[in-house]
Tab-separated table of C-alpha atoms in Angstrom:
chain	number	residue	atom	x	y	z
A	1133	MET	CA	59.952	-25.363	-85.154
A	1134	THR	CA	58.325	-21.928	-83.614
A	1135	LYS	CA	58.618	-21.469	-80.046
A	1136	VAL	CA	55.273	-21.117	-78.229
A	1137	LYS	CA	54.917	-17.937	-75.473
A	1138	SER	CA	53.306	-18.204	-72.570
A	1139	ARG	CA	50.726	-15.054	-71.894
A	1140	TYR	CA	49.454	-13.726	-68.739
A	1141	VAL	CA	45.537	-13.238	-69.034
A	1142	CYS	CA	43.818	-11.054	-66.088
A	1143	GLN	CA	41.194	-12.988	-64.675
A	1144	ASN	CA	38.562	-10.179	-64.384
A	1145	CYS	CA	38.876	-8.392	-67.772
A	1146	GLY	CA	40.697	-10.733	-70.188
A	1147	ALA	CA	43.306	-8.559	-71.023
A	1148	SER	CA	46.654	-10.250	-72.271
A	1149	PHE	CA	49.903	-9.289	-71.330
A	1150	ALA	CA	53.736	-10.412	-72.452
A	1151	LYS	CA	55.133	-10.473	-68.668
A	1152	TRP	CA	53.621	-10.706	-65.271
A	1153	ALA	CA	52.313	-7.870	-63.098
A	1154	GLY	CA	50.972	-7.534	-59.671
A	1155	ARG	CA	47.911	-5.401	-61.065
A	1156	CYS	CA	46.510	-5.238	-64.559
A	1157	GLU	CA	47.483	-2.457	-66.432
A	1158	ASN	CA	43.419	-2.475	-68.360
A	1159	CYS	CA	41.131	-2.812	-65.554
A	1160	GLY	CA	43.503	-2.308	-62.271
A	1161	GLU	CA	42.727	-5.215	-60.809
A	1162	TRP	CA	45.171	-6.779	-58.295
A	1163	ASN	CA	47.179	-10.366	-58.417
A	1164	SER	CA	44.424	-11.220	-61.184
A	1165	LEU	CA	47.105	-12.233	-64.136
A	1166	LEU	CA	47.340	-15.914	-64.623
A	1167	GLU	CA	49.926	-17.534	-66.763
A	1168	GLN	CA	48.497	-19.086	-70.167
A	1169	ALA	CA	49.948	-21.032	-73.061
A	1170	GLY	CA	50.275	-18.629	-76.050
A	1171	ILE	CA	49.638	-19.250	-79.756
A	1172	ALA	CA	52.683	-19.414	-81.931
A	1173	GLU	CA	52.794	-16.738	-84.372
A	1174	THR	CA	53.064	-18.965	-87.259
A	1175	GLU	CA	50.401	-20.940	-86.346
A	1176	SER	CA	48.606	-17.590	-85.786
A	1177	LYS	CA	49.079	-16.447	-89.114
A	1178	THR	CA	47.996	-19.973	-90.754
A	1179	ALA	CA	44.604	-19.865	-88.897
A	1180	ILE	CA	43.958	-16.270	-90.825
A	1181	ALA	CA	44.677	-17.527	-94.070
A	1182	LYS	CA	42.720	-20.514	-93.585
A	1183	GLY	CA	39.984	-18.218	-92.476
A	1184	LYS	CA	40.145	-16.124	-95.481
A	1185	ILE	CA	39.581	-19.164	-97.772
A	1186	SER	CA	36.945	-20.814	-95.387
A	1187	GLY	CA	34.732	-17.952	-95.085
A	1188	LYS	CA	31.920	-17.549	-97.593
A	1189	ALA	CA	29.367	-14.351	-98.154
A	1190	LEU	CA	26.209	-14.406	-95.673
A	1191	GLU	CA	22.592	-14.675	-97.480
A	1192	ALA	CA	20.741	-11.597	-96.192
A	1193	VAL	CA	16.621	-11.305	-96.450
A	1194	SER	CA	14.567	-8.209	-96.176
A	1195	ILE	CA	13.625	-7.695	-92.387
A	1196	ASN	CA	9.921	-7.598	-93.559
A	1197	THR	CA	9.896	-11.300	-94.269
A	1198	ILE	CA	11.126	-12.178	-91.337
A	1199	GLU	CA	8.679	-13.875	-88.555
A	1200	PRO	CA	8.760	-12.119	-84.816
A	1201	SER	CA	9.599	-14.987	-82.186
A	1202	ASP	CA	7.010	-15.925	-80.177
A	1203	ALA	CA	7.777	-13.458	-77.138
A	1204	GLY	CA	4.361	-15.220	-75.368
A	1205	SER	CA	6.336	-17.969	-74.922
A	1206	ARG	CA	7.509	-17.443	-71.044
A	1207	LEU	CA	7.674	-19.702	-68.251
A	1208	LEU	CA	6.187	-18.187	-64.945
A	1209	THR	CA	8.251	-18.588	-62.024
A	1210	SER	CA	5.568	-18.420	-59.260
A	1211	PHE	CA	6.832	-15.158	-58.439
A	1212	PRO	CA	4.438	-12.123	-59.883
A	1213	ASP	CA	7.527	-9.825	-59.287
A	1214	LEU	CA	10.183	-11.937	-60.602
A	1215	ASP	CA	8.129	-12.361	-63.560
A	1216	ALA	CA	8.098	-8.543	-63.960
A	1217	VAL	CA	11.756	-8.271	-63.770
A	1218	LEU	CA	12.014	-10.603	-66.210
A	1219	GLY	CA	9.619	-9.186	-68.895
A	1220	GLY	CA	6.717	-11.577	-68.066
A	1221	GLY	CA	8.860	-14.617	-67.407
A	1222	ILE	CA	11.769	-16.757	-68.626
A	1223	LEU	CA	11.680	-16.527	-71.998
A	1224	LEU	CA	12.396	-19.548	-73.975
A	1225	GLY	CA	15.533	-19.788	-75.707
A	1226	SER	CA	16.966	-16.990	-73.640
A	1227	VAL	CA	20.295	-17.414	-71.560
A	1228	ASN	CA	19.593	-15.473	-68.114
A	1229	LEU	CA	22.683	-14.888	-65.785
A	1230	LEU	CA	21.984	-14.648	-61.912
A	1231	ALA	CA	24.608	-13.225	-59.718
A	1232	GLY	CA	24.928	-12.555	-55.607
A	1233	GLN	CA	26.956	-13.246	-52.648
A	1234	PRO	CA	27.774	-16.586	-51.411
A	1235	GLY	CA	25.039	-17.750	-49.344
A	1236	ILE	CA	22.337	-14.988	-49.910
A	1237	GLY	CA	19.773	-17.573	-51.382
A	1238	LYS	CA	20.804	-17.994	-55.212
A	1239	SER	CA	20.067	-22.034	-54.993
A	1240	THR	CA	17.061	-21.398	-52.766
A	1241	LEU	CA	15.512	-19.181	-55.168
A	1242	LEU	CA	16.263	-21.373	-58.373
A	1243	MET	CA	14.672	-24.797	-56.623
A	1244	GLN	CA	11.785	-22.569	-56.145
A	1245	ILE	CA	11.553	-21.744	-59.687
A	1246	CYS	CA	12.428	-25.385	-60.882
A	1247	ALA	CA	9.140	-26.190	-58.804
A	1248	ALA	CA	6.848	-23.727	-60.348
A	1249	VAL	CA	8.047	-24.566	-63.643
A	1250	ALA	CA	8.084	-28.087	-63.402
A	1251	MET	CA	4.195	-28.456	-62.891
A	1252	LYS	CA	3.673	-28.274	-66.547
A	1253	HIS	CA	7.204	-28.324	-67.856
A	1254	SER	CA	10.771	-30.503	-67.929
A	1255	VAL	CA	13.431	-29.005	-65.943
A	1256	LEU	CA	16.886	-30.042	-65.512
A	1257	TYR	CA	19.169	-28.588	-62.615
A	1258	VAL	CA	22.952	-29.111	-63.284
A	1259	SER	CA	25.484	-28.570	-60.028
A	1260	GLY	CA	28.779	-28.513	-60.139
A	1261	GLU	CA	29.202	-27.247	-56.894
A	1262	GLU	CA	26.819	-29.931	-54.704
A	1263	SER	CA	26.324	-33.761	-54.713
A	1264	ALA	CA	22.907	-35.064	-55.325
A	1265	GLY	CA	22.421	-35.910	-51.905
A	1266	GLN	CA	22.427	-32.067	-50.776
A	1267	VAL	CA	20.485	-30.543	-53.583
A	1268	LYS	CA	17.624	-33.431	-52.916
A	1269	LEU	CA	17.849	-32.094	-49.515
A	1270	ARG	CA	17.139	-28.503	-50.298
A	1271	ALA	CA	14.469	-29.759	-52.699
A	1272	VAL	CA	12.704	-31.623	-49.683
A	1273	ARG	CA	12.617	-28.741	-47.409
A	1274	LEU	CA	11.486	-26.279	-50.384
A	1275	GLY	CA	8.688	-28.872	-51.208
A	1276	ALA	CA	10.117	-29.518	-54.937
A	1277	SER	CA	9.037	-32.844	-55.891
A	1278	SER	CA	8.181	-33.591	-59.521
A	1279	ASP	CA	8.407	-36.295	-61.903
A	1280	THR	CA	9.573	-33.682	-64.541
A	1281	LEU	CA	12.217	-32.192	-62.115
A	1282	HIS	CA	15.532	-33.584	-63.213
A	1283	PHE	CA	19.322	-33.416	-61.262
A	1284	ALA	CA	22.436	-34.049	-63.231
A	1285	SER	CA	25.714	-33.553	-61.453
A	1286	SER	CA	28.676	-31.920	-64.079
A	1287	THR	CA	31.196	-29.630	-64.129
A	1288	SER	CA	31.943	-30.594	-68.122
A	1289	GLY	CA	30.778	-27.769	-70.301
A	1290	ASN	CA	30.802	-29.902	-73.280
A	1291	ASP	CA	28.466	-32.374	-71.849
A	1292	ILE	CA	26.287	-29.663	-70.330
A	1293	ALA	CA	25.915	-28.104	-74.004
A	1294	LYS	CA	25.116	-31.383	-75.424
A	1295	THR	CA	22.614	-31.935	-73.026
A	1296	ILE	CA	20.845	-28.830	-73.487
A	1297	GLU	CA	21.058	-29.321	-77.487
A	1298	THR	CA	19.151	-32.363	-77.174
A	1299	GLY	CA	15.918	-30.309	-76.569
A	1300	LYS	CA	14.672	-32.533	-73.828
A	1301	TYR	CA	14.013	-29.588	-71.137
A	1302	GLU	CA	12.363	-26.496	-71.963
A	1303	LEU	CA	14.246	-25.333	-68.747
A	1304	VAL	CA	17.964	-25.593	-67.347
A	1305	ILE	CA	20.112	-24.604	-64.354
A	1306	VAL	CA	23.720	-24.095	-64.212
A	1307	ASP	CA	25.133	-23.637	-60.850
A	1308	SER	CA	27.727	-22.382	-61.532
A	1309	ILE	CA	29.577	-21.071	-64.654
A	1310	GLN	CA	32.904	-20.748	-62.661
A	1311	THR	CA	32.878	-24.459	-62.101
A	1312	LEU	CA	32.879	-25.410	-65.714
A	1313	SER	CA	35.470	-26.540	-67.948
A	1314	MET	CA	35.903	-27.108	-71.583
A	1315	ALA	CA	37.992	-30.586	-72.519
A	1316	GLU	CA	39.940	-28.915	-75.298
A	1317	ILE	CA	41.345	-25.930	-72.708
A	1318	ALA	CA	44.005	-26.557	-71.006
A	1319	SER	CA	43.542	-23.951	-68.304
A	1320	ALA	CA	41.896	-24.343	-64.815
A	1321	PRO	CA	37.737	-23.672	-64.169
A	1322	GLY	CA	36.887	-20.101	-62.903
A	1323	THR	CA	39.749	-18.455	-66.008
A	1324	VAL	CA	38.854	-16.013	-68.550
A	1325	SER	CA	39.267	-18.706	-70.830
A	1326	GLN	CA	37.117	-21.412	-69.701
A	1327	VAL	CA	34.230	-18.873	-68.569
A	1328	SER	CA	34.024	-17.257	-71.736
A	1329	ASN	CA	34.025	-20.537	-74.030
A	1330	CYS	CA	31.924	-22.625	-71.720
A	1331	GLY	CA	29.181	-19.274	-71.716
A	1332	ASN	CA	29.254	-19.377	-75.673
A	1333	LEU	CA	28.995	-22.971	-75.698
A	1334	ILE	CA	25.867	-23.218	-73.613
A	1335	ILE	CA	24.610	-20.119	-75.337
A	1336	GLN	CA	24.837	-21.874	-78.614
A	1337	ALA	CA	23.277	-24.790	-77.345
A	1338	ALA	CA	20.247	-22.887	-76.119
A	1339	LYS	CA	19.472	-20.829	-78.898
A	1340	ASN	CA	19.659	-23.976	-81.155
A	1341	SER	CA	17.390	-26.018	-79.003
A	1342	ASN	CA	15.021	-22.906	-77.990
A	1343	THR	CA	15.881	-23.882	-74.133
A	1344	ALA	CA	15.529	-21.484	-71.456
A	1345	VAL	CA	18.640	-21.594	-69.446
A	1346	VAL	CA	19.794	-19.738	-65.841
A	1347	ILE	CA	23.321	-19.574	-65.208
A	1348	VAL	CA	24.383	-19.114	-61.659
A	1349	GLY	CA	27.559	-16.361	-61.546
A	1350	HIS	CA	29.555	-15.552	-58.289
A	1351	VAL	CA	30.742	-12.284	-57.338
A	1352	THR	CA	33.927	-10.522	-56.207
A	1353	LYS	CA	34.507	-8.828	-52.730
A	1354	GLU	CA	33.440	-5.546	-54.343
A	1355	GLY	CA	29.933	-6.948	-55.145
A	1356	THR	CA	30.997	-7.097	-59.251
A	1357	LEU	CA	30.080	-10.372	-61.311
A	1358	ALA	CA	33.275	-12.217	-61.601
A	1359	GLY	CA	34.839	-13.563	-64.583
A	1360	PRO	CA	35.286	-11.686	-67.684
A	1361	LYS	CA	32.964	-8.773	-68.752
A	1362	ILE	CA	32.452	-10.213	-71.991
A	1363	LEU	CA	29.819	-13.047	-70.393
A	1364	GLU	CA	27.698	-10.186	-69.263
A	1365	HIS	CA	27.484	-9.022	-73.146
A	1366	LEU	CA	27.241	-12.394	-74.275
A	1367	VAL	CA	23.876	-13.472	-72.270
A	1368	ASP	CA	20.210	-11.732	-72.550
A	1369	VAL	CA	19.347	-11.167	-68.846
A	1370	VAL	CA	21.702	-10.034	-66.303
A	1371	LEU	CA	20.049	-10.252	-62.366
A	1372	ASN	CA	21.758	-8.988	-59.478
A	1373	PHE	CA	20.337	-10.856	-56.154
A	1374	GLU	CA	21.465	-8.309	-53.406
A	1375	GLY	CA	20.866	-8.034	-49.590
A	1376	ASP	CA	22.198	-8.857	-46.164
A	1377	ARG	CA	22.865	-12.359	-46.164
A	1378	TYR	CA	22.148	-13.012	-42.534
A	1379	GLY	CA	18.471	-11.378	-42.767
A	1380	GLY	CA	16.311	-8.059	-43.622
A	1381	PHE	CA	15.397	-8.085	-47.086
A	1382	LYS	CA	16.811	-9.263	-50.449
A	1383	THR	CA	16.368	-7.502	-53.802
A	1384	VAL	CA	16.760	-8.617	-57.269
A	1385	ARG	CA	16.842	-6.404	-60.253
A	1386	ALA	CA	18.033	-6.341	-63.843
A	1387	VAL	CA	20.994	-4.660	-64.752
A	1388	LYS	CA	20.530	-5.727	-68.319
A	1389	ASN	CA	17.144	-7.198	-70.127
A	1390	ARG	CA	16.733	-7.664	-73.771
A	1391	PHE	CA	13.390	-8.777	-73.201
A	1392	GLY	CA	12.011	-5.978	-70.912
A	1393	SER	CA	12.545	-2.959	-68.257
A	1394	THR	CA	15.431	-2.813	-66.033
A	1395	ASN	CA	13.246	-0.331	-63.880
A	1396	GLU	CA	11.745	-3.511	-61.744
A	1397	VAL	CA	12.701	-5.015	-58.686
A	1398	ALA	CA	11.414	-7.926	-56.752
A	1399	ILE	CA	11.750	-7.825	-52.706
A	1400	PHE	CA	12.123	-10.883	-50.863
A	1401	GLU	CA	12.719	-11.854	-47.173
A	1402	MET	CA	13.743	-15.416	-46.310
A	1403	ALA	CA	11.523	-17.943	-44.300
A	1404	GLN	CA	11.585	-21.208	-42.887
A	1405	LYS	CA	9.898	-22.896	-46.399
A	1406	GLY	CA	12.387	-20.448	-48.664
A	1407	LEU	CA	12.229	-17.224	-50.172
A	1408	VAL	CA	8.746	-15.253	-49.702
A	1409	GLU	CA	7.693	-12.053	-51.943
A	1410	VAL	CA	7.141	-8.992	-49.735
A	1411	LYS	CA	4.153	-7.480	-50.831
A	1412	ASN	CA	3.969	-4.458	-48.359
A	1413	PRO	CA	7.641	-3.898	-47.647
A	1414	SER	CA	7.015	-0.204	-46.714
A	1415	GLU	CA	4.944	-1.163	-43.716
A	1416	ALA	CA	6.973	-4.296	-42.914
A	1417	LEU	CA	10.215	-1.691	-42.611
A	1418	LEU	CA	8.138	0.621	-40.518
A	1419	SER	CA	6.282	-1.493	-37.582
A	1420	GLU	CA	9.012	-1.155	-35.455
A	1421	ARG	CA	10.191	2.435	-35.510
A	1422	GLN	CA	10.593	4.434	-32.301
A	1423	ASN	CA	10.569	8.175	-33.568
A	1424	THR	CA	13.667	9.493	-31.435
A	1425	ASP	CA	16.202	11.928	-32.799
A	1426	GLY	CA	18.003	11.196	-36.030
A	1427	SER	CA	15.132	8.920	-36.986
A	1428	ILE	CA	13.561	9.804	-40.740
A	1429	ILE	CA	11.120	8.579	-43.097
A	1430	MET	CA	11.965	8.714	-46.869
A	1431	ALA	CA	9.807	7.784	-49.837
A	1432	THR	CA	12.345	6.371	-52.384
A	1433	ILE	CA	11.543	4.161	-55.452
A	1434	GLU	CA	12.569	0.559	-56.000
A	1435	GLY	CA	12.241	-0.077	-59.770
A	1436	THR	CA	8.851	1.452	-60.407
A	1437	ARG	CA	7.666	0.125	-56.781
A	1438	PRO	CA	7.298	3.251	-53.978
A	1439	LEU	CA	8.826	2.502	-50.602
A	1440	LEU	CA	8.999	3.782	-47.247
A	1441	VAL	CA	12.208	3.504	-45.280
A	1442	GLU	CA	13.797	4.570	-42.152
A	1443	ILE	CA	17.155	6.192	-42.331
A	1444	GLN	CA	18.579	6.449	-38.759
A	1445	ALA	CA	21.593	8.611	-38.159
A	1446	LEU	CA	23.815	8.728	-34.812
A	1447	VAL	CA	25.962	11.908	-34.104
A	1448	ASN	CA	28.779	11.128	-31.399
A	1449	PRO	CA	31.768	13.385	-30.691
A	1450	THR	CA	35.107	11.902	-32.073
A	1451	SER	CA	37.454	10.652	-29.409
A	1452	PHE	CA	40.474	10.686	-32.229
A	1453	GLY	CA	41.706	13.453	-34.159
A	1454	TYR	CA	40.376	12.020	-37.284
A	1455	PRO	CA	36.110	11.662	-37.489
A	1456	LYS	CA	34.833	8.319	-38.829
A	1457	ARG	CA	31.982	8.106	-41.187
A	1458	THR	CA	30.294	4.957	-41.308
A	1459	ALA	CA	27.124	4.011	-43.672
A	1460	SER	CA	25.098	1.119	-44.131
A	1461	GLY	CA	22.979	0.887	-46.992
A	1462	PHE	CA	24.179	4.432	-48.438
A	1463	ASP	CA	27.176	5.223	-50.626
A	1464	LEU	CA	29.929	6.166	-48.152
A	1465	ASN	CA	31.224	8.764	-51.014
A	1466	ARG	CA	27.875	10.537	-51.005
A	1467	LEU	CA	27.573	10.655	-47.269
A	1468	ASN	CA	31.259	12.547	-47.273
A	1469	LEU	CA	29.741	15.020	-49.661
A	1470	LEU	CA	26.565	15.670	-47.581
A	1471	VAL	CA	28.305	16.367	-44.398
A	1472	ALA	CA	30.399	18.746	-46.349
A	1473	VAL	CA	27.237	20.458	-47.838
A	1474	LEU	CA	25.929	20.600	-44.203
A	1475	GLU	CA	28.947	22.023	-42.711
A	1476	LYS	CA	29.382	25.037	-45.222
A	1477	ARG	CA	25.661	25.764	-45.785
A	1478	THR	CA	24.248	25.305	-42.457
A	1479	LYS	CA	27.056	25.965	-40.261
A	1480	LEU	CA	26.371	22.839	-38.035
A	1481	LYS	CA	29.692	21.778	-36.461
A	1482	LEU	CA	30.584	17.898	-37.549
A	1483	GLN	CA	34.374	18.447	-37.954
A	1484	ASP	CA	34.753	16.736	-34.628
A	1485	LYS	CA	32.070	14.138	-34.695
A	1486	ASP	CA	31.873	10.792	-35.661
A	1487	ILE	CA	28.697	9.927	-37.932
A	1488	PHE	CA	26.941	6.687	-38.502
A	1489	ILE	CA	23.965	5.984	-41.309
A	1490	ASN	CA	22.167	2.950	-41.358
A	1491	VAL	CA	19.057	2.085	-43.529
A	1492	VAL	CA	17.147	-0.209	-41.901
A	1493	GLY	CA	15.997	-3.486	-43.139
A	1494	GLY	CA	19.224	-4.190	-44.863
A	1495	MET	CA	18.031	-1.882	-47.670
A	1496	ARG	CA	20.565	-0.251	-49.687
A	1497	LEU	CA	19.803	3.052	-51.208
A	1498	ASN	CA	20.971	4.338	-54.839
A	1499	ASP	CA	18.415	7.436	-54.835
A	1500	SER	CA	19.197	10.650	-55.328
A	1501	ALA	CA	15.890	11.523	-53.307
A	1502	ALA	CA	17.438	10.220	-50.202
A	1503	ASP	CA	19.980	13.120	-49.765
A	1504	LEU	CA	17.072	15.457	-48.056
A	1505	ALA	CA	16.265	12.370	-45.693
A	1506	VAL	CA	19.974	11.636	-44.795
A	1507	CYS	CA	20.732	15.655	-44.497
A	1508	MET	CA	17.777	15.829	-41.774
A	1509	ALA	CA	18.712	12.915	-40.036
A	1510	ILE	CA	22.163	13.657	-39.123
A	1511	ALA	CA	21.147	17.357	-38.374
A	1512	SER	CA	18.614	15.741	-35.813
A	1513	ALA	CA	20.996	13.378	-34.430
A	1514	ALA	CA	23.307	16.585	-33.635
A	1515	ALA	CA	20.702	18.922	-32.661
A	1516	GLY	CA	18.756	16.317	-30.456
A	1517	ARG	CA	15.574	17.506	-32.148
A	1518	LYS	CA	13.166	15.122	-34.067
A	1519	LEU	CA	10.746	15.135	-36.970
A	1520	ASP	CA	6.910	15.211	-36.390
A	1521	ASP	CA	5.800	11.586	-36.358
A	1522	ASP	CA	3.719	11.946	-39.564
A	1523	MET	CA	6.095	13.282	-41.833
A	1524	VAL	CA	8.230	11.630	-44.749
A	1525	VAL	CA	11.100	13.371	-46.767
A	1526	PHE	CA	12.510	12.925	-50.324
A	1527	GLY	CA	14.584	15.314	-52.575
A	1528	GLU	CA	18.202	15.803	-54.065
A	1529	VAL	CA	20.433	18.193	-52.240
A	1530	GLY	CA	22.667	20.275	-54.591
A	1531	LEU	CA	26.445	21.751	-53.439
A	1532	GLY	CA	24.727	24.875	-52.873
A	1533	GLY	CA	22.284	23.564	-50.426
A	1534	GLU	CA	19.415	24.045	-52.669
A	1535	ILE	CA	16.898	21.383	-52.608
A	1536	ARG	CA	16.046	19.760	-56.194
A	1537	SER	CA	13.431	17.777	-58.161
A	1538	VAL	CA	13.232	14.128	-57.870
A	1539	THR	CA	11.473	11.181	-60.178
A	1540	ALA	CA	8.150	9.996	-59.665
A	1541	PRO	CA	7.275	12.279	-56.651
A	1542	ASP	CA	3.515	11.273	-57.400
A	1543	ARG	CA	3.764	7.693	-56.703
A	1544	ARG	CA	6.043	8.390	-53.551
A	1545	ILE	CA	3.127	10.791	-52.377
A	1546	ALA	CA	0.858	8.188	-52.582
A	1547	GLU	CA	2.526	5.506	-50.811
A	1548	ALA	CA	3.065	7.836	-48.208
A	1549	ARG	CA	-0.816	8.836	-48.182
A	1550	LYS	CA	-1.670	5.201	-47.961
A	1551	LEU	CA	0.330	4.392	-45.108
A	1552	GLY	CA	-1.217	7.276	-42.897
A	1553	PHE	CA	1.176	10.280	-43.169
A	1554	THR	CA	0.197	13.668	-43.277
A	1555	GLY	CA	2.874	15.640	-45.318
A	1556	ALA	CA	5.986	15.370	-47.181
A	1557	ILE	CA	9.275	17.403	-46.983
A	1558	ALA	CA	9.703	17.528	-50.582
A	1559	PRO	CA	11.232	20.230	-53.359
A	1560	ALA	CA	8.753	23.260	-53.659
A	1561	THR	CA	8.673	22.429	-57.576
A	1562	ILE	CA	6.108	19.608	-56.625
A	1563	LYS	CA	2.738	21.060	-56.928
A	1564	ASP	CA	0.536	19.279	-54.157
A	1565	LYS	CA	-1.114	20.041	-51.283
A	1566	PHE	CA	0.213	17.030	-49.427
A	1567	VAL	CA	3.832	18.903	-49.959
A	1568	LEU	CA	5.403	21.052	-47.469
A	1569	PRO	CA	7.795	23.096	-50.110
A	1570	VAL	CA	11.540	23.665	-49.081
A	1571	ARG	CA	13.973	25.317	-51.491
A	1572	ASP	CA	17.298	25.073	-49.947
A	1573	LEU	CA	18.881	23.036	-46.904
A	1574	ARG	CA	18.906	25.842	-44.332
A	1575	SER	CA	15.254	26.374	-44.395
A	1576	ALA	CA	14.197	22.853	-44.259
A	1577	LEU	CA	16.350	22.733	-40.892
A	1578	VAL	CA	15.092	25.757	-39.331
A	1579	LYS	CA	11.709	25.536	-39.986
A	1580	TYR	CA	10.536	21.928	-39.574
A	1581	MET	CA	13.322	20.505	-37.063
A	1582	ASN	CA	11.777	21.992	-34.094
A	1583	ASN	CA	10.561	19.400	-31.762
A	1584	LYS	CA	12.601	18.600	-28.844
């Protein structure tokens, strides 16, 4: 009898190894290898031999004879911005993956979506984490009461897939994929084999019954989607729910979307009755601003939406031999690079200074146009000077200190004009009377950072 050898499978990337190691050689994740029963070599060879015999040639048809799917069959979520992120709503037959930090509001958002869709369609909410009583409390708080909104508690991937395949429900919420398991697989829930196989089973059921499915996924401490990467490739839409779990704005953006753009973003704020779309986030972010040194207003783009945010900087003499650099809502590596450019190109002495950067409102900036605003905020805080109240700033900073052009400058300028600003310190390549052109970082600081 052939002996079955154990394999060690990485729970982050799915790579398989013959022996255990503290770190996965494929993805570099620590302590992610778990032992799983392997397949005997003779059994593997037998499966390949059987596969060769059982396979049959596919019947192909001309692509001109295929009827297009009904792209208009979408379920509206009652959030116009979220519908735009999804490409016009939740498409029937699609499988959507929603990922976010614990406590950020994933279950709240999904219950509000269920309440809106259940007004016209049949909806099923399946929870593997909460009891019926817990979900009922949330439904009452959010006003989700409908005879067409159903609930089931299960951690069986087989049962959930079978329920989806019946076609009784047009929308099914699965909360969450990490709690599901298949009876045919011996490993624990949340492992690579369970997550990928349960995901495959649910996706097949959704496609066969033309049912829209939303799956909740956990995230790691680094903020990436937990589980095997193959899950992201299998689903149609991957949504990231980001923001501060304790307050501030929260954003939903699509990192993958087979039915629409990945440039849209929905901005929410948590209220007593659940999540509420923020219609004018720029005005809300600037309502409590005090123009002091280290405060700069930056015109950014979130998806296709222009947005004005306040960037604050604090510069203090360091108490230790090594200066501290801290950034909230901005990439720390980018901050270190910009500090180096400031020291080299403008002769500011920052090597003995602690520097703290904060993007107000819990926003996270991934826009390269934030470079100039961050640099001016640091220079303002270091010199004790402030910018004029009616100025906005945007522009990318190169390693030579040059100010480079950015995307969608017209939308940034239009948003600044709408909120009463009179000028924008921006790259000289933009031809607009509203723009105060700058070509390099040194001239921007000398020319406009002159108010005590």
